[in-house]
Tab-separated table of C-alpha atoms and ligand atoms in Angstrom:
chain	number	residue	atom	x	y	z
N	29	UNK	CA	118.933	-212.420	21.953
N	30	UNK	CA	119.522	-208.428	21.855
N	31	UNK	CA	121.296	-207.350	18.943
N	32	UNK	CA	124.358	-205.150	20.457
N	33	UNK	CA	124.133	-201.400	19.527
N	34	UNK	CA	125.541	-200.965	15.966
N	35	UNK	CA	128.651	-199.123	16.108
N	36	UNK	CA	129.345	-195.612	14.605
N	37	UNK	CA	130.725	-195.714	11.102
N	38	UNK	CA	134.003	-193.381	10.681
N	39	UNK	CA	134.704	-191.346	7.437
N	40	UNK	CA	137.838	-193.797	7.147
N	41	UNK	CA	135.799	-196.506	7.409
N	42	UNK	CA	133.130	-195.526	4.548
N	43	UNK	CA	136.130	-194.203	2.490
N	44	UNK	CA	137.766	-197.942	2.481
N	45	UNK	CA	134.651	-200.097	2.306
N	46	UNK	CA	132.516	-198.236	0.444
N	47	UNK	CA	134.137	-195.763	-1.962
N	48	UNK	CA	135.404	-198.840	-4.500
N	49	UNK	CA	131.670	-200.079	-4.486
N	50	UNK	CA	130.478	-196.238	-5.550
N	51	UNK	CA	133.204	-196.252	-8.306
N	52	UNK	CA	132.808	-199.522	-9.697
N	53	UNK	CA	129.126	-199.212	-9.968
N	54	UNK	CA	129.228	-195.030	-11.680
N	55	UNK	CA	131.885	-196.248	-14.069
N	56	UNK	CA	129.636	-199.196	-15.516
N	57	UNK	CA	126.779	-197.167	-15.330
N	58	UNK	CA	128.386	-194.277	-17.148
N	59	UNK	CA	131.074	-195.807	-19.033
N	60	UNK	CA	133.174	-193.165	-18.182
N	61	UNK	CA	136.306	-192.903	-15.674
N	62	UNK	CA	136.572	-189.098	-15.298
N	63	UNK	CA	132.167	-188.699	-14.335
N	64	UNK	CA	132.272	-192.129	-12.462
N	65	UNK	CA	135.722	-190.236	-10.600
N	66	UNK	CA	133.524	-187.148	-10.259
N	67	UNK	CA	130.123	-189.308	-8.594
N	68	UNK	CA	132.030	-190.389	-6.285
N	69	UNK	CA	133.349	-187.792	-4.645
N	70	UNK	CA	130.043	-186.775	-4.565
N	71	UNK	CA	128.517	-189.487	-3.391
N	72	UNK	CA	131.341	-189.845	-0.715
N	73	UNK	CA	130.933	-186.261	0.645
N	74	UNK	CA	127.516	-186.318	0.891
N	75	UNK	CA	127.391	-189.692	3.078
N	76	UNK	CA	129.961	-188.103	5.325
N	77	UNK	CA	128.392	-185.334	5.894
N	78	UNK	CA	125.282	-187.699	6.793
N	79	UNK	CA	127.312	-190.091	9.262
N	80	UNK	CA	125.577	-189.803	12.075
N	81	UNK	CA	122.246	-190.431	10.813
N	82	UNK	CA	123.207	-193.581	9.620
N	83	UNK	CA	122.750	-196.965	11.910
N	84	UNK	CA	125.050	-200.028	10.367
N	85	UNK	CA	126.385	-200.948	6.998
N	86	UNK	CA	122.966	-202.598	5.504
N	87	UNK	CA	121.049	-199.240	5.734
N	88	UNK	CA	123.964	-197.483	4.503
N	89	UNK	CA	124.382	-199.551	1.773
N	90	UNK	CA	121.127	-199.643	0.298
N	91	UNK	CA	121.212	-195.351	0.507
N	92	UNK	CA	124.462	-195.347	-0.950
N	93	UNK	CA	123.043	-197.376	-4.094
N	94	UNK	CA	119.732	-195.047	-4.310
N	95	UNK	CA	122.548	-191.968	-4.324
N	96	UNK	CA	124.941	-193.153	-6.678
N	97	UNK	CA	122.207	-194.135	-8.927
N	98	UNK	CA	120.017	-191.028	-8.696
N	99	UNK	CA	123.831	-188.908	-9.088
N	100	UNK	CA	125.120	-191.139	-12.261
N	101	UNK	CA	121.724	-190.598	-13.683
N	102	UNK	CA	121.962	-186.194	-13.150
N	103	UNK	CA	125.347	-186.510	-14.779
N	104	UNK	CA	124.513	-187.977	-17.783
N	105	UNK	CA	121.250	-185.985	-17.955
N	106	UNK	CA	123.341	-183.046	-18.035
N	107	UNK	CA	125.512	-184.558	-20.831
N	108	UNK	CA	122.007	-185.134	-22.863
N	109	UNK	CA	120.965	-182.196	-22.216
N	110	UNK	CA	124.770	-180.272	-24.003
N	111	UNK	CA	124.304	-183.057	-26.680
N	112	UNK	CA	120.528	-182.852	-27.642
N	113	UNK	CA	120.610	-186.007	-27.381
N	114	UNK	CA	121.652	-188.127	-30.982
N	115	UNK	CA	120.600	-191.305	-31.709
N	116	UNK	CA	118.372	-192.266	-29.050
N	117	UNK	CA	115.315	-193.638	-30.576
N	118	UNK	CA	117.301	-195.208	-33.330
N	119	UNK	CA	119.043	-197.568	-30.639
N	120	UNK	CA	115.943	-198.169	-29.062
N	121	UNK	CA	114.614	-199.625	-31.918
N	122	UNK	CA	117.439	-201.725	-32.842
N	123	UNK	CA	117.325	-203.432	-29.821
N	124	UNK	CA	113.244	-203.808	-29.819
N	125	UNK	CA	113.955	-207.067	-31.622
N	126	UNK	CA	114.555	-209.223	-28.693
N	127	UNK	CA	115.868	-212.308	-30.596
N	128	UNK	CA	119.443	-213.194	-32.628
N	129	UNK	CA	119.703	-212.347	-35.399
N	130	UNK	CA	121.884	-215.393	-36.595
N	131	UNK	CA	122.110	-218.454	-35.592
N	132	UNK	CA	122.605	-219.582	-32.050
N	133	UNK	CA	125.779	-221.538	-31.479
N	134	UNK	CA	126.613	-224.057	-28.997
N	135	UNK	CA	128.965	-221.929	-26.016
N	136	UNK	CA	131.674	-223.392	-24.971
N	137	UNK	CA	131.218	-222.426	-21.062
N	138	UNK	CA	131.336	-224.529	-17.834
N	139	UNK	CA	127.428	-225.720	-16.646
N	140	UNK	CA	128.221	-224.132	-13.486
N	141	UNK	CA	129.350	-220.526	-11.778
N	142	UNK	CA	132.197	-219.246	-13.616
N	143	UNK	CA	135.432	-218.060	-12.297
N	144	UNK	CA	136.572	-215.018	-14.575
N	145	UNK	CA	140.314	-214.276	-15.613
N	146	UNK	CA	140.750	-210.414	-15.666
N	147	UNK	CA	140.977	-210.108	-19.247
N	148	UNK	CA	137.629	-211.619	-19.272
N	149	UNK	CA	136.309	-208.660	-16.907
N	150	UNK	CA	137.914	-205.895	-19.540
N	151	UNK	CA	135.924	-207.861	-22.171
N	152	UNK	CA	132.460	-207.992	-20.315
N	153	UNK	CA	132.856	-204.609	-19.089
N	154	UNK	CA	133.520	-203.580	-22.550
N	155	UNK	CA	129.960	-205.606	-23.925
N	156	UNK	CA	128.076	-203.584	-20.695
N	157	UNK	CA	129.759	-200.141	-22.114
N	158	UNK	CA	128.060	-200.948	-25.327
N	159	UNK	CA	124.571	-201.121	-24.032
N	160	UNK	CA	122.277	-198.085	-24.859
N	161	UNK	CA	121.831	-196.538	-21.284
N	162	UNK	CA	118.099	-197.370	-20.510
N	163	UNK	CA	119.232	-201.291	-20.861
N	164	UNK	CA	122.834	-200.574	-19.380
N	165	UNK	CA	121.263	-199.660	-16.056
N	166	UNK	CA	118.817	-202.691	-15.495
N	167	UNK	CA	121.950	-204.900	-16.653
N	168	UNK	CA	124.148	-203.088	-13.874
N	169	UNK	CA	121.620	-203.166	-11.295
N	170	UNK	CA	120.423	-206.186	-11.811
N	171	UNK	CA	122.897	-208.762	-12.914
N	172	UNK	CA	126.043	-207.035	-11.443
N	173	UNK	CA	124.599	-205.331	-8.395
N	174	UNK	CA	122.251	-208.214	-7.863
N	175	UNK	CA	119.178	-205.816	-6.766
N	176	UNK	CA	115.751	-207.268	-7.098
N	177	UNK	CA	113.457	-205.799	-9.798
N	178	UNK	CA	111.263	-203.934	-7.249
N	179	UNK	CA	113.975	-202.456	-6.153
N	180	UNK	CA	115.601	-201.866	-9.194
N	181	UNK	CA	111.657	-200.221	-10.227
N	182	UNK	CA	111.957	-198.337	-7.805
N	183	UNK	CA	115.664	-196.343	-8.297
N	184	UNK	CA	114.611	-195.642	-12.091
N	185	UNK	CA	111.024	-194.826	-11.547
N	186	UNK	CA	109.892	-197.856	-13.546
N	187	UNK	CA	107.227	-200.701	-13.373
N	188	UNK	CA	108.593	-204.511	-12.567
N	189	UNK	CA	107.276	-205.678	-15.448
N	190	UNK	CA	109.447	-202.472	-17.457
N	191	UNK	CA	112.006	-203.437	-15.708
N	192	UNK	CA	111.794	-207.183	-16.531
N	193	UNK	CA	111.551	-206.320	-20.265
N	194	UNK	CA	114.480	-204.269	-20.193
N	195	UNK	CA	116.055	-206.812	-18.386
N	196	UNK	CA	115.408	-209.142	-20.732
N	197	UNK	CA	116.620	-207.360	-23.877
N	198	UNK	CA	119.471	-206.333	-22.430
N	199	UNK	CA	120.495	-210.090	-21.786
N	200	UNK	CA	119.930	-210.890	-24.984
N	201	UNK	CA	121.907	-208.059	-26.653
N	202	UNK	CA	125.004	-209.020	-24.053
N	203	UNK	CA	124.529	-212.355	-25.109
N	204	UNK	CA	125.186	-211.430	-28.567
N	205	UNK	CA	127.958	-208.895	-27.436
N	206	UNK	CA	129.879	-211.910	-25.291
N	207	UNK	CA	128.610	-214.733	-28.063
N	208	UNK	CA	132.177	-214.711	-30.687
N	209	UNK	CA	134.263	-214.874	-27.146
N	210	UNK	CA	132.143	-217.719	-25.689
N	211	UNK	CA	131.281	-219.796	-28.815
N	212	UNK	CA	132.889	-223.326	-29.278
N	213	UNK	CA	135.232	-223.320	-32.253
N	214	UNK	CA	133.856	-226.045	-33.731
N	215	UNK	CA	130.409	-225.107	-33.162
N	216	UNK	CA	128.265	-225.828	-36.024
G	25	UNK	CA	105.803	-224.169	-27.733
G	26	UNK	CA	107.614	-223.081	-30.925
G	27	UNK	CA	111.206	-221.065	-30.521
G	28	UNK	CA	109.644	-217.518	-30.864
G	29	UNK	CA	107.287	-218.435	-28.205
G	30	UNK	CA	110.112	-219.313	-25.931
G	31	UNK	CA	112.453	-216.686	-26.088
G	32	UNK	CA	110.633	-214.203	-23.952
G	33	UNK	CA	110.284	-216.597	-21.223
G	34	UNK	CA	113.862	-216.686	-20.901
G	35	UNK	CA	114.264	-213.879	-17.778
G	36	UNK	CA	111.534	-216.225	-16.295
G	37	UNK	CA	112.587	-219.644	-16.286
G	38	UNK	CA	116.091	-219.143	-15.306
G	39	UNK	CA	115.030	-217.052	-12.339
G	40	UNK	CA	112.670	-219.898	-11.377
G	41	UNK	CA	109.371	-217.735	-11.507
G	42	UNK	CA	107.548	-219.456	-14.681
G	43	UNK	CA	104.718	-221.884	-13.478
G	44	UNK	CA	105.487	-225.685	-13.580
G	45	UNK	CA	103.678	-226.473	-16.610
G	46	UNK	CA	105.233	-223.774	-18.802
G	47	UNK	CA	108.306	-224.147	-17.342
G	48	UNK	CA	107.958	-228.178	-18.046
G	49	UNK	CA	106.911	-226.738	-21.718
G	50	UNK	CA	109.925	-224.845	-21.937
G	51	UNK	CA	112.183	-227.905	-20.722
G	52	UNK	CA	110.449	-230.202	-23.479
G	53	UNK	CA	111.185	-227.674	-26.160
G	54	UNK	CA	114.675	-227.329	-24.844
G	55	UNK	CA	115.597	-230.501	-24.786
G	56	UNK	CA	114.244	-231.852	-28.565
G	57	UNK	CA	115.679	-228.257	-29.934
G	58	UNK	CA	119.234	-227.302	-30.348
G	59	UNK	CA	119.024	-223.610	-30.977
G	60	UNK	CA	116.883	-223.248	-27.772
G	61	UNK	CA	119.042	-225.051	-25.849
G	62	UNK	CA	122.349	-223.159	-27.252
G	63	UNK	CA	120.403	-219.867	-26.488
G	64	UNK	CA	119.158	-220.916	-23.152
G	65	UNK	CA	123.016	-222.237	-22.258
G	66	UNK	CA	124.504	-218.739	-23.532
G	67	UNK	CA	121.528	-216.423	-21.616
G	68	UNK	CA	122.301	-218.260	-18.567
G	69	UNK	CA	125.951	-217.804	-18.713
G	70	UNK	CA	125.376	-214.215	-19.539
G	71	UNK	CA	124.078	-213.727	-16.177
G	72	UNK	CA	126.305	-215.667	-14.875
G	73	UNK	CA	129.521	-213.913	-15.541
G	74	UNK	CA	128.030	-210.572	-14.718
G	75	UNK	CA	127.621	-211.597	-11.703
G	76	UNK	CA	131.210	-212.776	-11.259
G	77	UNK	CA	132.260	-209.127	-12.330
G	78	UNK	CA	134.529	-207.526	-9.467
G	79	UNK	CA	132.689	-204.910	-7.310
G	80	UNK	CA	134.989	-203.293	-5.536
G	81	UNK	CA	137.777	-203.334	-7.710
G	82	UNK	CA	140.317	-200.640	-5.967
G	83	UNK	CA	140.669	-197.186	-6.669
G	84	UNK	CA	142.779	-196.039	-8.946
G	85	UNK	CA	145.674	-194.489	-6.985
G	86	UNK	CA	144.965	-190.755	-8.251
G	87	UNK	CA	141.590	-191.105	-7.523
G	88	UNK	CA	142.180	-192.263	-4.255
G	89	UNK	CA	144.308	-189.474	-3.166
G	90	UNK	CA	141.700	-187.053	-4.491
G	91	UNK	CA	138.905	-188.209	-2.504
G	92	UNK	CA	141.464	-188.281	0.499
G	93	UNK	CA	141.546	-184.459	-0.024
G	94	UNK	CA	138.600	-183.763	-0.220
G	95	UNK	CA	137.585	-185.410	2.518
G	96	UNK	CA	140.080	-183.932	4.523
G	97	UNK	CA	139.266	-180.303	3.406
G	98	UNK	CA	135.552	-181.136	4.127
G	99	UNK	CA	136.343	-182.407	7.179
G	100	UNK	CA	138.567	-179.371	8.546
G	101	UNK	CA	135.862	-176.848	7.570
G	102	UNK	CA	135.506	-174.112	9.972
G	103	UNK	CA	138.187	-175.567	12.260
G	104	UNK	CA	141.330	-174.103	10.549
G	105	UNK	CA	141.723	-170.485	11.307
G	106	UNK	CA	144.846	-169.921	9.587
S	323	ZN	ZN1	113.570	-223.928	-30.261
């Protein structure tokens, strides 16, 4: 069977389905309302000014996550650079110690996909906000974007197995972030 | 397999990538060891809820009426003459 000609997008139609994707994912990645509000006008005005060049929603999509990235990561480069960057290899080390610290209690969490009150999203969003950028973005990209890690690799220049690592620690230090809202009360 | 030795293997076993026989090493450990097994339940629910995060999640309303500007001002470029 032919696949019919994909249609032509229209601004409107980018602005509805795509412009809450481009927000939610700057303002995780930047923890910020006011530079995720600013990416994503960006983002927006660029792919409308590329329209035509685009043929259906999957190829779209996949440029629109390589542009939001690559903006959200300018932005905060141009904080850094303002701030001279504090703090940086501090965290870095902090977090270079994969494992708890305490002990690991018992959750108290259903064995299968959970279903998340909205309270629960302020909280989790909150834990993500936390995360020292270099582990915020694999988290993000991973985990809540559900990219692979080659593709993740490639939209922050890194190797799968950096991005696996990072991956990694950064589950562990949401883990701890989430652990006091998760644990059973009368674990031991 | 001793706990240290099975906390980096985490990302791999519950993405499914570790060979059988570590993975049936990890699964041993898991089962005879209750901090593994609290840690293993708690990493996977980690992932787990982050993926249940909302992705589109609206606009906020002033936001929305900003980019509604802007794209209309882009949009009319060059064809308003006033
Ligand atoms: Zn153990």
């Amino acid at each position: 069977m032919v696949a019919p000609l994909p249609e032509k997008l229209t601004p409107e139609q980018v602005f509805r389905e795509h412009a809450p994707r481009i927000y939610n994912l700057a303002r995780r990645m930047l923890g910020n309302d006011a530079d995720a509000e600013d990416v994503t006008q960006d983002v927006l005005l660029q792919v409308v000014r590329k329209l035509d060049t685009f043929r259906g929603d999957a190829q779209l999509t996949t440029w629109l996550h390589r542009v939001t990235v690559n903006a959200a990561l300018a932005l905060r480069q141009k904080r850094a650079n303002r701030q001279k960057h504090e703090a940086g290899e501090a965290v870095d080390e902090v977090l270079d110690r994969a494992a708890p610290t305490g002990t690991v209690k018992r959750w108290d969490v259903p064995p299968d996909e959970p279903v998340l009150a909205a309270e629960q999203h302020e909280l989790i969003d909150r834990a993500i906000g936390e995360l020292p950028d270099m582990y915020r973005d694999v988290f993000v990209l991973a985990d809540v974007q559900g990219l692979d890690n080659a593709e993740i690799g490639e939209l922050l220049n890194l190797s799968v197995p950096a991005v696996k690592s990072r991956l990694h620690r950064a589950r562990m230090r949401m883990r701890d972030l989430l652990a006091p809202h998760f644990e059973a009360e009368d674990a031991p | 397999m001793n706990c240290d030795e099975l906390e980096p293997l985490l990302l791999e076993f519950v993405s499914g990538e570790l060979v059988i026989a570590v993975r049936e090493t990890v699964d041993v450990h898991v089962t005879g060891c209750a901090h593994c097994e609290a840690l293993l339940i708690s990493y996977r629910h980690t992932v787990r809820v982050a993926a249940a995060l909302p992705k589109c999640a609206a606009l906020p309303a002033a936001l929305e009426a900003r980019l509604r500007k802007a794209l209309a001002d882009q949009m009319g470029e060059g064809e308003d003459c006033r």
